[in-house]
PDB file of C-alpha atoms and ligand atoms in Angstrom:
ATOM      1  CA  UNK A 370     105.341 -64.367  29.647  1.00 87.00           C
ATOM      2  CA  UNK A 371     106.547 -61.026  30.758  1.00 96.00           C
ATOM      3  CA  UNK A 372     105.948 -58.152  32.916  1.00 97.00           C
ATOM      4  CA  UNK A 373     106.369 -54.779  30.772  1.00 97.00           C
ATOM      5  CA  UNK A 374     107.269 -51.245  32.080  1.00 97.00           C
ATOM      6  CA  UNK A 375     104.097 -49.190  31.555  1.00 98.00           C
ATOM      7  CA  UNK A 376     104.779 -45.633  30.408  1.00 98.00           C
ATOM      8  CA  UNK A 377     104.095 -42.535  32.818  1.00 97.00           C
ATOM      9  CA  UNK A 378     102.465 -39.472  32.042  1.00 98.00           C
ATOM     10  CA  UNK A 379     103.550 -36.933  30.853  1.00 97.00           C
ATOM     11  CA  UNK A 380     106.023 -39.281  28.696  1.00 97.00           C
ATOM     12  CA  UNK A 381     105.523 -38.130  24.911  1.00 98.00           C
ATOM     13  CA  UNK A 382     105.876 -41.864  23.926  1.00 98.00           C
ATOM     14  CA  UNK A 383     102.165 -42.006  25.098  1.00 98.00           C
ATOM     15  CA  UNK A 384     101.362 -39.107  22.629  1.00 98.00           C
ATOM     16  CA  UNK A 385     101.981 -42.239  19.630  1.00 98.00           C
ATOM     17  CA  UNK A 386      98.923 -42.872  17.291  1.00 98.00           C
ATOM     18  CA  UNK A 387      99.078 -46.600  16.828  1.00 99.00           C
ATOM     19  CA  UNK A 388      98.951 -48.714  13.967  1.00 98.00           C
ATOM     20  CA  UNK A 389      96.345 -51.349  12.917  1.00 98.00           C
ATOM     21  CA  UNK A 390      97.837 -55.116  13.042  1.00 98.00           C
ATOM     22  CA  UNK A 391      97.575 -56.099   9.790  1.00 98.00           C
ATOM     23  CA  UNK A 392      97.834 -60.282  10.654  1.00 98.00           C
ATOM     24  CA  UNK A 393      96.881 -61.709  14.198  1.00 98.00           C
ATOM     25  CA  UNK A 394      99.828 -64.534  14.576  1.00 98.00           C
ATOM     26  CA  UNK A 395     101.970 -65.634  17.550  1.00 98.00           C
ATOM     27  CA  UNK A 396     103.837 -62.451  18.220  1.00 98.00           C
ATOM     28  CA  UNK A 397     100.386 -60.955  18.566  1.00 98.00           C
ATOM     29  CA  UNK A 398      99.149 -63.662  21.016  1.00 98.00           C
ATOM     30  CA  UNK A 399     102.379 -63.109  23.152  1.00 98.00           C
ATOM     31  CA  UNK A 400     101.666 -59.559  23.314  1.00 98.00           C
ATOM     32  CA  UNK A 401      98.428 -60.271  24.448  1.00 98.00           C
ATOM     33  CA  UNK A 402      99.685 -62.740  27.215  1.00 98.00           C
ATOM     34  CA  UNK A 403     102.124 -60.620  28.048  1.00 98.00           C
ATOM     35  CA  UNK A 404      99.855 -57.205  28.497  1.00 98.00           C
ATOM     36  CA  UNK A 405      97.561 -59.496  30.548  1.00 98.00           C
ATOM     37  CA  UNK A 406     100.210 -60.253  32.910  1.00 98.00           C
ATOM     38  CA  UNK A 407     101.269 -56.164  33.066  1.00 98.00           C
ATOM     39  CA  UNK A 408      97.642 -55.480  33.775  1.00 98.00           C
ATOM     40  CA  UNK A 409      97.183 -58.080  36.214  1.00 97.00           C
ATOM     41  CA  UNK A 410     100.591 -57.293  38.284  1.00 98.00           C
ATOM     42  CA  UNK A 411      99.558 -53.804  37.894  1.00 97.00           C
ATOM     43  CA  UNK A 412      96.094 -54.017  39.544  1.00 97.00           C
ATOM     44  CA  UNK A 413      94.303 -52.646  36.633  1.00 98.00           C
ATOM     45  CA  UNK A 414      91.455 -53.513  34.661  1.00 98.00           C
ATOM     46  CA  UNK A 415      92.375 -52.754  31.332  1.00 98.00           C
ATOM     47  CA  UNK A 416      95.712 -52.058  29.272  1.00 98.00           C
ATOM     48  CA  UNK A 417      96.571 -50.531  25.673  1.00 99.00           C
ATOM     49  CA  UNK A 418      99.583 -51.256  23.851  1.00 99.00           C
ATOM     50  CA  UNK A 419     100.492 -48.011  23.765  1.00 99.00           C
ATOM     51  CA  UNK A 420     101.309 -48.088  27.451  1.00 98.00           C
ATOM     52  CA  UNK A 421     104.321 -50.353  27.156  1.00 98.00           C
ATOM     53  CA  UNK A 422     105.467 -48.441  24.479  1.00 98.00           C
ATOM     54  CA  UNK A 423     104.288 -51.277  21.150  1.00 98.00           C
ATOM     55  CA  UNK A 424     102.167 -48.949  18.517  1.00 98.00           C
ATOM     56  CA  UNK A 425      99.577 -51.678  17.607  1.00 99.00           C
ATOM     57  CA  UNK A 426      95.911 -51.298  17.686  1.00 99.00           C
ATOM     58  CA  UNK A 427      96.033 -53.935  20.595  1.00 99.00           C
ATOM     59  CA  UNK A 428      93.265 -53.354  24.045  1.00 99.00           C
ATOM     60  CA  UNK A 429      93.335 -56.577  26.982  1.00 99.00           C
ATOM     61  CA  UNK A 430      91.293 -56.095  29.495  1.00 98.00           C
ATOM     62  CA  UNK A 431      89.063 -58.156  32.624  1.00 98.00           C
ATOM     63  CA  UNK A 432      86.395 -55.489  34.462  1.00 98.00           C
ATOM     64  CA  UNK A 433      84.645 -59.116  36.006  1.00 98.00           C
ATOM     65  CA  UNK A 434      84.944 -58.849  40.012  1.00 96.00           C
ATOM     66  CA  UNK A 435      87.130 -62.436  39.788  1.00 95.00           C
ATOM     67  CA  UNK A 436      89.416 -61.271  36.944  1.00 93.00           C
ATOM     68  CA  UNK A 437      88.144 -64.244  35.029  1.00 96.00           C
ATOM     69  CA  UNK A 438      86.197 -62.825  31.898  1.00 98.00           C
ATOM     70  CA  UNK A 439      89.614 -61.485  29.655  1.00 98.00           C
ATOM     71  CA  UNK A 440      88.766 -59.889  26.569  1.00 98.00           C
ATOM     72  CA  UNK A 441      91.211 -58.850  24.319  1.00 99.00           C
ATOM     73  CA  UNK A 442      90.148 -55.475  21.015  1.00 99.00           C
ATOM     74  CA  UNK A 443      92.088 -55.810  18.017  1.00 99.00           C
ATOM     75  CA  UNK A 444      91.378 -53.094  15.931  1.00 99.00           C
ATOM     76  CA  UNK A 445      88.662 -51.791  17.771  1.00 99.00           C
ATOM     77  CA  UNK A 446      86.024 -49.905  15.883  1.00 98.00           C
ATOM     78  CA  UNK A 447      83.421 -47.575  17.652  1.00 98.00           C
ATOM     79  CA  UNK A 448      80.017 -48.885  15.328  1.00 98.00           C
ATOM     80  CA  UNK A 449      77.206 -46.667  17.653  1.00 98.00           C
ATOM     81  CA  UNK A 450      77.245 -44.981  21.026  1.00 98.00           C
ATOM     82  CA  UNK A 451      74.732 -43.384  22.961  1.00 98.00           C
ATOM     83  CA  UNK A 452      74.276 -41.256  25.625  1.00 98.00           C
ATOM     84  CA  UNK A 453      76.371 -39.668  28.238  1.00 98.00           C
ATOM     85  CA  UNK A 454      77.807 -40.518  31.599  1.00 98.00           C
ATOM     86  CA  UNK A 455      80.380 -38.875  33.845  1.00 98.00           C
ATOM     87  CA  UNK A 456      82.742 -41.372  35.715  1.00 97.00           C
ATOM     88  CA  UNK A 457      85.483 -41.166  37.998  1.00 98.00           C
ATOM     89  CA  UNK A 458      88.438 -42.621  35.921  1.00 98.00           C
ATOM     90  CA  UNK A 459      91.967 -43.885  36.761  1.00 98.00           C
ATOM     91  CA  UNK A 460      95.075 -44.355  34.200  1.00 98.00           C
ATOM     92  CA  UNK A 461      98.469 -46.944  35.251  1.00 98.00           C
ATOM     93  CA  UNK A 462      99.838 -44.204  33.373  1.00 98.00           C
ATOM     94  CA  UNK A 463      99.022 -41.751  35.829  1.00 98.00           C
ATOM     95  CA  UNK A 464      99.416 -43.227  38.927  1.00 97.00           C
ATOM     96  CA  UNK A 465      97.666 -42.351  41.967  1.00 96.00           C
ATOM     97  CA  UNK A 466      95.427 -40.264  39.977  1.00 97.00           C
ATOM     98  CA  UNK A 467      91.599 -40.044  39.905  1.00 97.00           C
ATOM     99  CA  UNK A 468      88.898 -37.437  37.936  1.00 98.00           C
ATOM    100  CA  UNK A 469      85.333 -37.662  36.814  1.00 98.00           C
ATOM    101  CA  UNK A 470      85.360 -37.610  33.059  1.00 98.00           C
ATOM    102  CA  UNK A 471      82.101 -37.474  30.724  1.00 98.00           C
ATOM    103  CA  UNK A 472      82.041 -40.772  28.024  1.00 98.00           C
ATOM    104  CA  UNK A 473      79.442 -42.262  25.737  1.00 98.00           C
ATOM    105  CA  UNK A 474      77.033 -44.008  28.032  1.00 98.00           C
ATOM    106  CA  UNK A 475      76.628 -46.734  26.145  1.00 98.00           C
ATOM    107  CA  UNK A 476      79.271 -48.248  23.101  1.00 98.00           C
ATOM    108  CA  UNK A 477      78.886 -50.973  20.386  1.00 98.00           C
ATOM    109  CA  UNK A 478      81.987 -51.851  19.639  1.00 98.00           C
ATOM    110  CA  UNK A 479      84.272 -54.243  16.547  1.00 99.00           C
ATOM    111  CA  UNK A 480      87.388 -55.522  17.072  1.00 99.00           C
ATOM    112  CA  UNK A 481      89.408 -58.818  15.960  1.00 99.00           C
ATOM    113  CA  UNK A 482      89.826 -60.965  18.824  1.00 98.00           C
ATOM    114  CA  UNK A 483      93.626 -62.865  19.714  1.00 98.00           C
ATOM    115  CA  UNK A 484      92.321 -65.955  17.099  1.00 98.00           C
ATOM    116  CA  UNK A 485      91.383 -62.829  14.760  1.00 98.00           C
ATOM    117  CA  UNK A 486      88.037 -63.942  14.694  1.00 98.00           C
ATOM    118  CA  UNK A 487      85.584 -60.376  14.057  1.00 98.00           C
ATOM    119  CA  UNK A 488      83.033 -59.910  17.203  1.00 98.00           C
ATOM    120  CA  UNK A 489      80.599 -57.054  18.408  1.00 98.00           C
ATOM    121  CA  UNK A 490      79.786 -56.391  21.925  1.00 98.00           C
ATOM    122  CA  UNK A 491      77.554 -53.700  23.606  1.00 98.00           C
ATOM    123  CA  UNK A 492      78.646 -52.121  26.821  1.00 98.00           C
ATOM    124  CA  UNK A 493      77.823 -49.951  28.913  1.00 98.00           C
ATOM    125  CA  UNK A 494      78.934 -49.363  32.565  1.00 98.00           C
ATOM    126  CA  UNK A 495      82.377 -49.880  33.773  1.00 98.00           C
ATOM    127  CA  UNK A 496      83.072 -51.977  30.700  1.00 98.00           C
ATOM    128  CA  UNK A 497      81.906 -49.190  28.229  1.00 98.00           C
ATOM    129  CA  UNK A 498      84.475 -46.664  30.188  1.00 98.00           C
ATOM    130  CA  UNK A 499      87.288 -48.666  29.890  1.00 98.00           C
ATOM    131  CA  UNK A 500      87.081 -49.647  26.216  1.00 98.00           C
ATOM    132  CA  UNK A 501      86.354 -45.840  25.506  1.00 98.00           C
ATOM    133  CA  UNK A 502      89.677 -45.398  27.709  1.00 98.00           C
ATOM    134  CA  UNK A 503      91.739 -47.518  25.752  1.00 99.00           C
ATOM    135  CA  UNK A 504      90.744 -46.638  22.603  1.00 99.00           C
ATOM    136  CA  UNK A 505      91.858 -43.249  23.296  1.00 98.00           C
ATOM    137  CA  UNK A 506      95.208 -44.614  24.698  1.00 99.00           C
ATOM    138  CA  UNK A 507      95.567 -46.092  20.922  1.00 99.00           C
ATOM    139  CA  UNK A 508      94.943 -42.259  19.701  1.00 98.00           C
ATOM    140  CA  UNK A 509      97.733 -41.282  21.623  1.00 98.00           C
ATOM    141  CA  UNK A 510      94.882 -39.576  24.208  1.00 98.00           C
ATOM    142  CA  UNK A 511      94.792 -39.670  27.778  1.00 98.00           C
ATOM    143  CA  UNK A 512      92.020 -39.077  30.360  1.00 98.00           C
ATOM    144  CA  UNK A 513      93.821 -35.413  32.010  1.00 98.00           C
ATOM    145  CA  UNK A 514      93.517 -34.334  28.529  1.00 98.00           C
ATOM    146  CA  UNK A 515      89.899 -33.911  29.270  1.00 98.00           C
ATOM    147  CA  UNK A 516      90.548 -31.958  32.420  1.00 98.00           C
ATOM    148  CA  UNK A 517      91.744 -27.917  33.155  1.00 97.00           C
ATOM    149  CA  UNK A 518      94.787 -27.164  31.753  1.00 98.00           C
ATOM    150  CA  UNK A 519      95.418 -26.334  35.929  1.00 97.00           C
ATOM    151  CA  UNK A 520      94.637 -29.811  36.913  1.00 97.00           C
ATOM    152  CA  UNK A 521      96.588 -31.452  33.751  1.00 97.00           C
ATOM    153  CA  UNK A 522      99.506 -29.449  34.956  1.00 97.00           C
ATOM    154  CA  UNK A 523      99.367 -30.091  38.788  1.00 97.00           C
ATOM    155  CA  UNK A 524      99.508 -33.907  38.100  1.00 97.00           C
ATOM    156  CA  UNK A 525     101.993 -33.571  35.920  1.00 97.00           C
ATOM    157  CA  UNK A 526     104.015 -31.642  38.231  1.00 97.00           C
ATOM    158  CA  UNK A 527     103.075 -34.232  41.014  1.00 96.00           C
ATOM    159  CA  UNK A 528     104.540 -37.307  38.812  1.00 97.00           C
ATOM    160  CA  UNK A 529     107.860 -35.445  37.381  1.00 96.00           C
ATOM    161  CA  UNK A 530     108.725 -34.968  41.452  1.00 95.00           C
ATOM    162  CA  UNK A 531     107.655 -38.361  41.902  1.00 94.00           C
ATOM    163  CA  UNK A 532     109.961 -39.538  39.432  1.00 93.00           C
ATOM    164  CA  UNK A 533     112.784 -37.318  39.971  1.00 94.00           C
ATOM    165  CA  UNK A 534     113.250 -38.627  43.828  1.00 94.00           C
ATOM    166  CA  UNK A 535     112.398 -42.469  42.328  1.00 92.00           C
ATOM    167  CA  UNK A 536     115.306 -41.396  40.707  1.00 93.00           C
ATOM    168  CA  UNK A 537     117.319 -40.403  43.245  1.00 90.00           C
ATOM    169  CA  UNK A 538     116.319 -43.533  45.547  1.00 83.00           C
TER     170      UNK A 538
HETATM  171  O1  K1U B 399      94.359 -47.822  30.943  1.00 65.83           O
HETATM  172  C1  K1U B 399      94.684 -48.077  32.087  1.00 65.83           C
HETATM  173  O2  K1U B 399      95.659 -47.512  32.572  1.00 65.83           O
HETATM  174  C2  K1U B 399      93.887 -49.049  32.939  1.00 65.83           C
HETATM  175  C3  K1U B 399      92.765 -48.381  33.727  1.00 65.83           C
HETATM  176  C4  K1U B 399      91.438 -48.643  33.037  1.00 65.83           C
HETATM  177  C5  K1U B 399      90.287 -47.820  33.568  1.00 65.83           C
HETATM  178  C6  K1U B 399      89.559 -48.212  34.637  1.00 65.83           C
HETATM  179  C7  K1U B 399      88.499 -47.441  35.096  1.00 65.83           C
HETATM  180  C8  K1U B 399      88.166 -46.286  34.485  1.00 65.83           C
HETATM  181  C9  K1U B 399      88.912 -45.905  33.405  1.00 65.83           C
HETATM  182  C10 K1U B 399      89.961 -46.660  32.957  1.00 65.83           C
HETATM  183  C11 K1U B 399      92.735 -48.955  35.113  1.00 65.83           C
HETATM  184  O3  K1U B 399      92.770 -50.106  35.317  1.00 65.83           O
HETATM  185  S1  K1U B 399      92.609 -47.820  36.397  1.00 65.83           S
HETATM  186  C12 K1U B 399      92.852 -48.693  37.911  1.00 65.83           C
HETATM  187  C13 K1U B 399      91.889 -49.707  38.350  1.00 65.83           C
HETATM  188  O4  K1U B 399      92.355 -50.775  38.685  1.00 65.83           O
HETATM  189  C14 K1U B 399      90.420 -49.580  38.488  1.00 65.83           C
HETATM  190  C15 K1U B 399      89.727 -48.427  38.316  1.00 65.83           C
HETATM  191  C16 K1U B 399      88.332 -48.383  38.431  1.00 65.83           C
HETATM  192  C17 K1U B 399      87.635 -49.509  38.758  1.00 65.83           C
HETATM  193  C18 K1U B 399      88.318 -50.671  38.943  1.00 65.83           C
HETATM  194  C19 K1U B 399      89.708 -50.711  38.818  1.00 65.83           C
HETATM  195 ZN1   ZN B 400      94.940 -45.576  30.971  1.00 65.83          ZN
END
């Protein structure tokens, strides 16, 4: 297993619309284990491929309070959703940044799972934020693209210093 550099906004690389997998075999399952491991030594609840830079249709993710309930969206389709909710959200791919952001309440959703065995689930709460997250991360969509243009830019500013003196160091 691995631990992967995750991308940093306002990288374009995150801007990628990624592809469906068309077979779920090993070097699908060692993506999986190895995004688990990036989310987990990352803090996060939830990770798209997108954000280590691999353009598959490939979600992990563990919202339980003992990070022991690991789902993993292959090919996630959005089936129904239903009403609205705002949320504050957060993004490894934008560090240190937080804003409320208005989602589907609730989402059914149908992906492949890492055997590539076809399930539904209906979420709602933190769980129905973070799939809606991720499947915008696979759209090449992240959450500041819902905020002002003046707030977009004032993070972005805030991470390009960040990363020019992380350069520096
Ligand atoms: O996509 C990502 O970068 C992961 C992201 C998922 C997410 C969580 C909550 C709302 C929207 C998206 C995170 O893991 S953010 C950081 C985090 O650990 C966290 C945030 C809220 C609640 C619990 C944990
Ligand atoms: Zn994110």
């Amino acid at each position: 297993m691995a631990i992967l550099n995750v991308l940093t906004f306002p990288d374009d690389r995150l801007r990628t619309q990624a592809k469906p997998v068309s077979q779920v075999d090993d070097s699908i399952r060692t993506l999986v284990a190895d995004m688990f491991e990036t989310m987990q030594a990352e803090k996060g609840v939830g990770l798209a491929a997108t954000q280590i830079n691999v353009h598959k249709q490939v979600i992990v993710m563990d919202v339980s309070d003992d990070q022991d309930t690991p789902l993993v969206f292959i090919n996630p389709k959005i089936d129904a959703q239903s009403g609205t909710k705002i949320n504050e959200e957060g993004c490894l791919s934008v560090p240190n940044n937080y804003a409320k952001v208005e989602r589907a309440e609730t989402v059914t959703v149908t992906a492949l799972d890492a055997q590539g065995e076809q399930f539904t689930i209906t979420a709602e709460g933190l769980l129905a934020v973070c799939i809606q997250h991720e499947m915008d991360h696979l759209q090449g969509k992240l959450f500041v693209d819902y905020l002002s243009p003046l707030k977009r830019q004032r993070i972005m500013k805030k991470l390009e210093k960040e990363a020019r003196l992380a350069a520096k160091a």
